[in-house]
């Protein structure tokens, strides 16, 4: 469901910066991974950046909070997750760790990495994400 949501975000043309700003693209990927968080975040995303201070995230689950911290860090914010926290399976489950690591790859290589991952799995990618 998350990959489908992110692919739709990339393809709808509303966020053109996703193709040029890898950090912002990674942040949007992370924010869109949690349905509750995405519901709060999408109206705070503009071409100028993500307005984190305007997000009403009261009641967020721990996984959503970890995604929010990781997203902020992708945009140059102060570190919100330590390596020891990422390595602690009690705090960060395997699925969440995989999402965060994919976000890191996007911040480094851009959203094209999503298509490459699909190709390696033997699937035909849609567009570049």
Coordinates of N, CA and C in Angstrom, one line a residue:
X1 N 0.8 -1.2 0.0 CA 0.0 0.0 0.0 C 0.9 1.3 0.0
X2 N 2.0 1.3 0.8 CA 2.8 2.4 0.8 C 3.5 2.7 -0.5
X3 N 4.0 1.6 -1.2 CA 4.7 1.8 -2.5 C 3.7 2.4 -3.5
X4 N 2.4 1.9 -3.4 CA 1.4 2.4 -4.4 C 1.1 3.9 -4.1
X5 N 1.0 4.2 -2.8 CA 0.8 5.6 -2.4 C 1.9 6.5 -2.9
X6 N 3.1 6.1 -2.6 CA 4.3 6.9 -3.0 C 4.4 7.0 -4.6
X7 N 4.1 5.9 -5.3 CA 4.1 6.0 -6.7 C 3.1 7.0 -7.2
X8 N 1.9 7.0 -6.6 CA 0.8 8.0 -7.0 C 1.3 9.4 -6.7
X9 N 1.9 9.6 -5.6 CA 2.4 10.9 -5.2 C 3.4 11.4 -6.3
X10 N 4.3 10.5 -6.7 CA 5.3 10.9 -7.7 C 4.7 11.2 -9.1
X11 N 3.7 10.4 -9.4 CA 3.1 10.5 -10.8 C 2.1 11.6 -10.9
X12 N 1.5 12.1 -9.8 CA 0.4 13.1 -9.9 C 0.9 14.5 -10.3
X13 N 2.2 14.7 -10.3 CA 2.8 16.0 -10.7 C 2.7 17.1 -9.7
X14 N 2.1 16.9 -8.6 CA 1.9 17.9 -7.6 C 3.2 18.3 -6.9
X15 N 4.1 17.3 -6.8 CA 5.4 17.5 -6.1 C 6.5 17.3 -7.1
X16 N 6.7 18.3 -8.0 CA 7.8 18.1 -9.0 C 9.2 18.1 -8.4
X17 N 9.4 18.7 -7.2 CA 10.7 18.7 -6.6 C 11.2 17.3 -6.2
X18 N 10.3 16.3 -6.2 CA 10.7 14.9 -5.8 C 11.8 14.4 -6.7
X19 N 11.8 14.9 -8.0 CA 12.8 14.4 -8.9 C 14.1 15.2 -8.8
X20 N 14.1 16.3 -8.1 CA 15.4 17.1 -8.1 C 16.0 17.2 -6.7
X21 N 15.2 17.1 -5.6 CA 15.6 17.3 -4.3 C 15.5 15.9 -3.5
X22 N 16.6 15.2 -3.5 CA 16.6 13.8 -3.0 C 16.2 13.8 -1.5
X23 N 16.7 14.8 -0.7 CA 16.3 14.8 0.7 C 14.8 15.0 0.9
X24 N 14.2 15.9 0.2 CA 12.8 16.1 0.3 C 12.0 14.9 -0.2
X25 N 12.5 14.3 -1.3 CA 11.9 13.1 -1.8 C 11.9 11.9 -0.7
X26 N 13.1 11.8 -0.1 CA 13.2 10.8 1.0 C 12.2 11.1 2.1
X27 N 12.1 12.4 2.5 CA 11.2 12.7 3.5 C 9.7 12.4 3.2
X28 N 9.3 12.7 1.9 CA 8.0 12.4 1.5 C 7.7 10.9 1.5
X29 N 8.7 10.2 1.1 CA 8.6 8.7 1.1 C 8.4 8.2 2.5
X30 N 9.1 8.7 3.5 CA 9.0 8.3 4.9 C 7.7 8.8 5.5
X31 N 7.3 10.0 5.2 CA 6.0 10.5 5.7 C 4.8 9.7 5.2
X32 N 4.9 9.3 3.9 CA 3.8 8.6 3.3 C 3.7 7.1 3.7
X33 N 4.7 6.6 4.5 CA 4.7 5.2 4.9 C 3.7 4.9 5.9
X34 N 3.2 5.9 6.6 CA 2.3 5.7 7.7 C 1.0 6.5 7.4
X35 N -0.1 5.8 7.3 CA -1.4 6.4 6.9 C -1.8 7.6 7.8
X36 N -1.7 7.4 9.1 CA -2.0 8.5 10.0 C -1.1 9.7 9.8
X37 N 0.2 9.5 9.7 CA 1.2 10.5 9.5 C 1.0 11.2 8.2
X38 N 0.7 10.4 7.1 CA 0.5 11.0 5.8 C -0.7 11.9 5.8
X39 N -1.7 11.5 6.5 CA -2.9 12.4 6.6 C -2.6 13.7 7.2
X40 N -1.7 13.8 8.1 CA -1.3 15.0 8.7 C -0.3 15.8 7.9
X41 N 0.5 15.1 7.2 CA 1.7 15.7 6.5 C 1.4 16.3 5.1
X42 N 0.5 15.7 4.4 CA 0.4 16.0 3.0 C 0.0 17.5 2.7
X43 N -0.8 18.1 3.6 CA -1.2 19.5 3.4 C 0.0 20.4 3.9
X44 N 1.0 19.9 4.4 CA 2.2 20.7 4.9 C 3.3 20.6 3.9
X45 N 3.1 20.0 2.8 CA 4.2 19.9 1.8 C 4.0 20.9 0.7
X46 N 5.0 21.7 0.4 CA 5.0 22.7 -0.6 C 6.3 22.6 -1.4
X47 N 6.3 23.3 -2.5 CA 7.5 23.4 -3.4 C 8.7 24.0 -2.6
X48 N 8.4 24.8 -1.6 CA 9.4 25.4 -0.8 C 9.9 24.5 0.3
X49 N 9.3 23.4 0.6 CA 9.7 22.5 1.6 C 8.5 21.9 2.4
X50 N 8.9 21.2 3.5 CA 7.9 20.6 4.3 C 7.8 21.4 5.6
X51 N 6.6 21.8 5.9 CA 6.3 22.7 7.1 C 6.0 21.8 8.3
X52 N 7.1 21.2 8.9 CA 6.9 20.3 10.0 C 6.2 20.9 11.2
X53 N 6.5 22.2 11.5 CA 5.9 22.8 12.6 C 4.3 22.9 12.5
X54 N 3.8 22.8 11.3 CA 2.4 22.9 11.1 C 1.7 21.6 11.2
X55 N 2.4 20.5 11.3 CA 1.8 19.2 11.3 C 1.2 18.9 12.7
X56 N 0.0 18.5 12.7 CA -0.7 18.2 14.0 C -0.6 16.7 14.2
X57 N 0.4 16.3 14.9 CA 0.7 14.8 15.0 C 0.4 14.3 16.4
X58 N -0.4 15.0 17.2 CA -0.8 14.5 18.5 C -1.5 13.1 18.3
X59 N -1.1 12.1 19.1 CA -1.7 10.8 19.0 C -1.0 9.9 18.0
X60 N 0.1 10.3 17.5 CA 0.9 9.5 16.6 C 1.5 8.2 17.3
X61 N 1.5 7.1 16.6 CA 2.0 5.9 17.1 C 3.6 6.0 17.1
X62 N 4.3 5.1 17.8 CA 5.7 5.2 17.9 C 6.4 5.0 16.5
X63 N 5.9 4.1 15.7 CA 6.5 3.9 14.3 C 6.3 5.2 13.5
X64 N 5.2 5.8 13.6 CA 5.0 7.1 12.9 C 5.9 8.2 13.4
X65 N 6.1 8.2 14.7 CA 7.1 9.2 15.3 C 8.5 8.9 14.8
X66 N 8.9 7.7 14.7 CA 10.2 7.4 14.1 C 10.3 7.8 12.7
X67 N 9.3 7.6 11.9 CA 9.3 8.0 10.5 C 9.4 9.5 10.4
X68 N 8.6 10.2 11.3 CA 8.7 11.7 11.3 C 10.1 12.2 11.6
X69 N 10.7 11.6 12.6 CA 12.1 12.0 13.0 C 13.1 11.7 11.9
X70 N 12.9 10.6 11.2 CA 13.8 10.3 10.1 C 13.6 11.2 8.9
X71 N 12.3 11.6 8.7 CA 12.0 12.5 7.6 C 12.6 13.9 7.8
X72 N 12.5 14.4 9.1 CA 13.1 15.7 9.4 C 14.6 15.7 9.2
X73 N 15.2 14.6 9.5 CA 16.6 14.4 9.4 C 17.0 14.4 7.9
X74 N 16.2 13.8 7.0 CA 16.5 13.8 5.6 C 16.5 15.2 5.0
X75 N 15.8 16.1 5.7 CA 15.7 17.5 5.2 C 16.7 18.4 5.9
X76 N 17.7 17.8 6.6 CA 18.7 18.6 7.2 C 18.4 19.0 8.6
X77 N 17.4 18.4 9.2 CA 17.1 18.7 10.6 C 18.0 18.1 11.5
X78 N 17.9 18.4 12.8 CA 18.8 17.7 13.8 C 18.5 16.3 13.9
X79 N 19.4 15.5 14.2 CA 19.2 14.0 14.3 C 18.1 13.7 15.3
X80 N 17.1 12.9 14.9 CA 16.1 12.5 15.8 C 16.1 11.0 16.1
X81 N 16.9 10.2 15.4 CA 17.1 8.8 15.6 C 18.6 8.5 15.7
X82 N 19.0 7.8 16.7 CA 20.4 7.4 16.8 C 20.6 6.0 16.2
X83 N 21.8 5.7 15.9 CA 22.1 4.4 15.3 C 21.8 3.3 16.3
X84 N 21.9 3.6 17.6 CA 21.6 2.5 18.6 C 20.1 2.3 18.6
X85 N 19.3 3.4 18.4 CA 17.8 3.2 18.3 C 17.4 2.4 17.0
X86 N 18.1 2.7 15.9 CA 17.8 2.0 14.7 C 18.2 0.5 14.8
X87 N 19.2 0.2 15.6 CA 19.6 -1.1 15.8 C 18.9 -1.9 16.8
X88 N 18.0 -1.3 17.6 CA 17.2 -1.9 18.6 C 15.9 -2.5 18.1
X89 N 15.8 -3.8 18.0 CA 14.6 -4.4 17.4 C 13.3 -4.1 18.3
X90 N 13.5 -3.8 19.5 CA 12.4 -3.5 20.4 C 11.8 -2.1 20.0
X91 N 12.6 -1.2 19.5 CA 12.1 0.1 19.1 C 11.8 0.2 17.7
X92 N 12.6 -0.3 16.8 CA 12.4 -0.3 15.4 C 12.3 -1.7 14.8
X93 N 11.1 -2.1 14.4 CA 11.0 -3.4 13.8 C 11.6 -3.5 12.5
X94 N 11.7 -4.7 12.0 CA 12.4 -5.0 10.7 C 11.7 -4.2 9.5
X95 N 10.4 -4.2 9.5 CA 9.7 -3.6 8.4 C 9.9 -2.1 8.4
X96 N 9.9 -1.5 9.6 CA 10.1 0.0 9.7 C 11.6 0.3 9.4
X97 N 12.5 -0.6 9.8 CA 13.9 -0.3 9.5 C 14.1 -0.4 8.0
X98 N 13.4 -1.3 7.3 CA 13.5 -1.4 5.8 C 13.0 -0.1 5.2
X99 N 11.9 0.4 5.7 CA 11.4 1.7 5.1 C 12.4 2.8 5.3
X100 N 12.9 2.9 6.5 CA 13.9 4.0 6.8 C 15.1 3.9 6.0
X101 N 15.6 2.6 5.8 CA 16.8 2.4 5.0 C 16.5 2.8 3.5
X102 N 15.3 2.5 3.0 CA 15.0 2.9 1.7 C 14.9 4.4 1.6
X103 N 14.4 5.1 2.6 CA 14.5 6.5 2.6 C 15.9 7.1 2.5
X104 N 16.8 6.4 3.2 CA 18.2 6.8 3.2 C 18.7 6.6 1.7
X105 N 18.4 5.5 1.1 CA 18.8 5.3 -0.3 C 18.3 6.3 -1.2
X106 N 17.0 6.7 -1.0 CA 16.4 7.8 -1.8 C 17.1 9.1 -1.6
X107 N 17.5 9.4 -0.4 CA 18.2 10.7 -0.1 C 19.6 10.7 -0.8
X108 N 20.1 9.5 -1.0 CA 21.4 9.4 -1.6 C 21.4 9.4 -3.1
X109 N 20.5 8.6 -3.6 CA 20.4 8.3 -5.1 C 19.2 8.9 -5.8
X110 N 18.2 9.3 -5.1 CA 17.0 9.8 -5.8 C 16.0 8.8 -5.9
X111 N 14.8 9.2 -6.4 CA 13.6 8.3 -6.4 C 13.8 7.2 -7.5
X112 N 14.7 7.4 -8.4 CA 15.0 6.3 -9.4 C 15.4 5.0 -8.8
X113 N 15.9 5.0 -7.6 CA 16.3 3.8 -6.9 C 15.1 2.9 -6.7
X114 N 13.9 3.5 -6.6 CA 12.7 2.6 -6.4 C 12.5 1.7 -7.6
X115 N 12.7 2.3 -8.8 CA 12.5 1.5 -10.1 C 13.6 0.4 -10.1
X116 N 14.8 0.8 -9.7 CA 15.9 -0.2 -9.7 C 15.6 -1.4 -8.8
X117 N 15.0 -1.1 -7.6 CA 14.7 -2.1 -6.7 C 13.6 -3.1 -7.3
X118 N 12.6 -2.5 -8.0 CA 11.6 -3.3 -8.6 C 12.1 -4.2 -9.7
X119 N 13.1 -3.6 -10.5 CA 13.7 -4.4 -11.5 C 14.5 -5.6 -11.0
X120 N 15.2 -5.4 -9.9 CA 15.9 -6.4 -9.2 C 15.0 -7.5 -8.7
X121 N 13.8 -7.2 -8.4 CA 12.9 -8.2 -7.9 C 12.2 -8.9 -9.0
X122 N 12.5 -8.5 -10.2 CA 11.9 -9.1 -11.4 C 10.5 -8.5 -11.8
X123 N 10.2 -7.4 -11.2 CA 9.0 -6.7 -11.6 C 9.3 -5.6 -12.5
X124 N 8.2 -5.2 -13.3 CA 8.4 -4.1 -14.2 C 8.0 -2.8 -13.4
X125 N 8.9 -1.9 -13.3 CA 8.5 -0.7 -12.6 C 7.6 0.2 -13.4
X126 N 6.8 1.0 -12.7 CA 5.9 1.9 -13.4 C 6.7 3.0 -13.9
X127 N 6.9 4.1 -13.2 CA 7.7 5.2 -13.6 C 9.0 5.2 -12.7
X128 N 9.5 6.3 -12.4 CA 10.8 6.4 -11.7 C 10.6 6.2 -10.2
X129 N 9.5 5.9 -9.7 CA 9.3 5.7 -8.3 C 8.2 4.7 -8.0

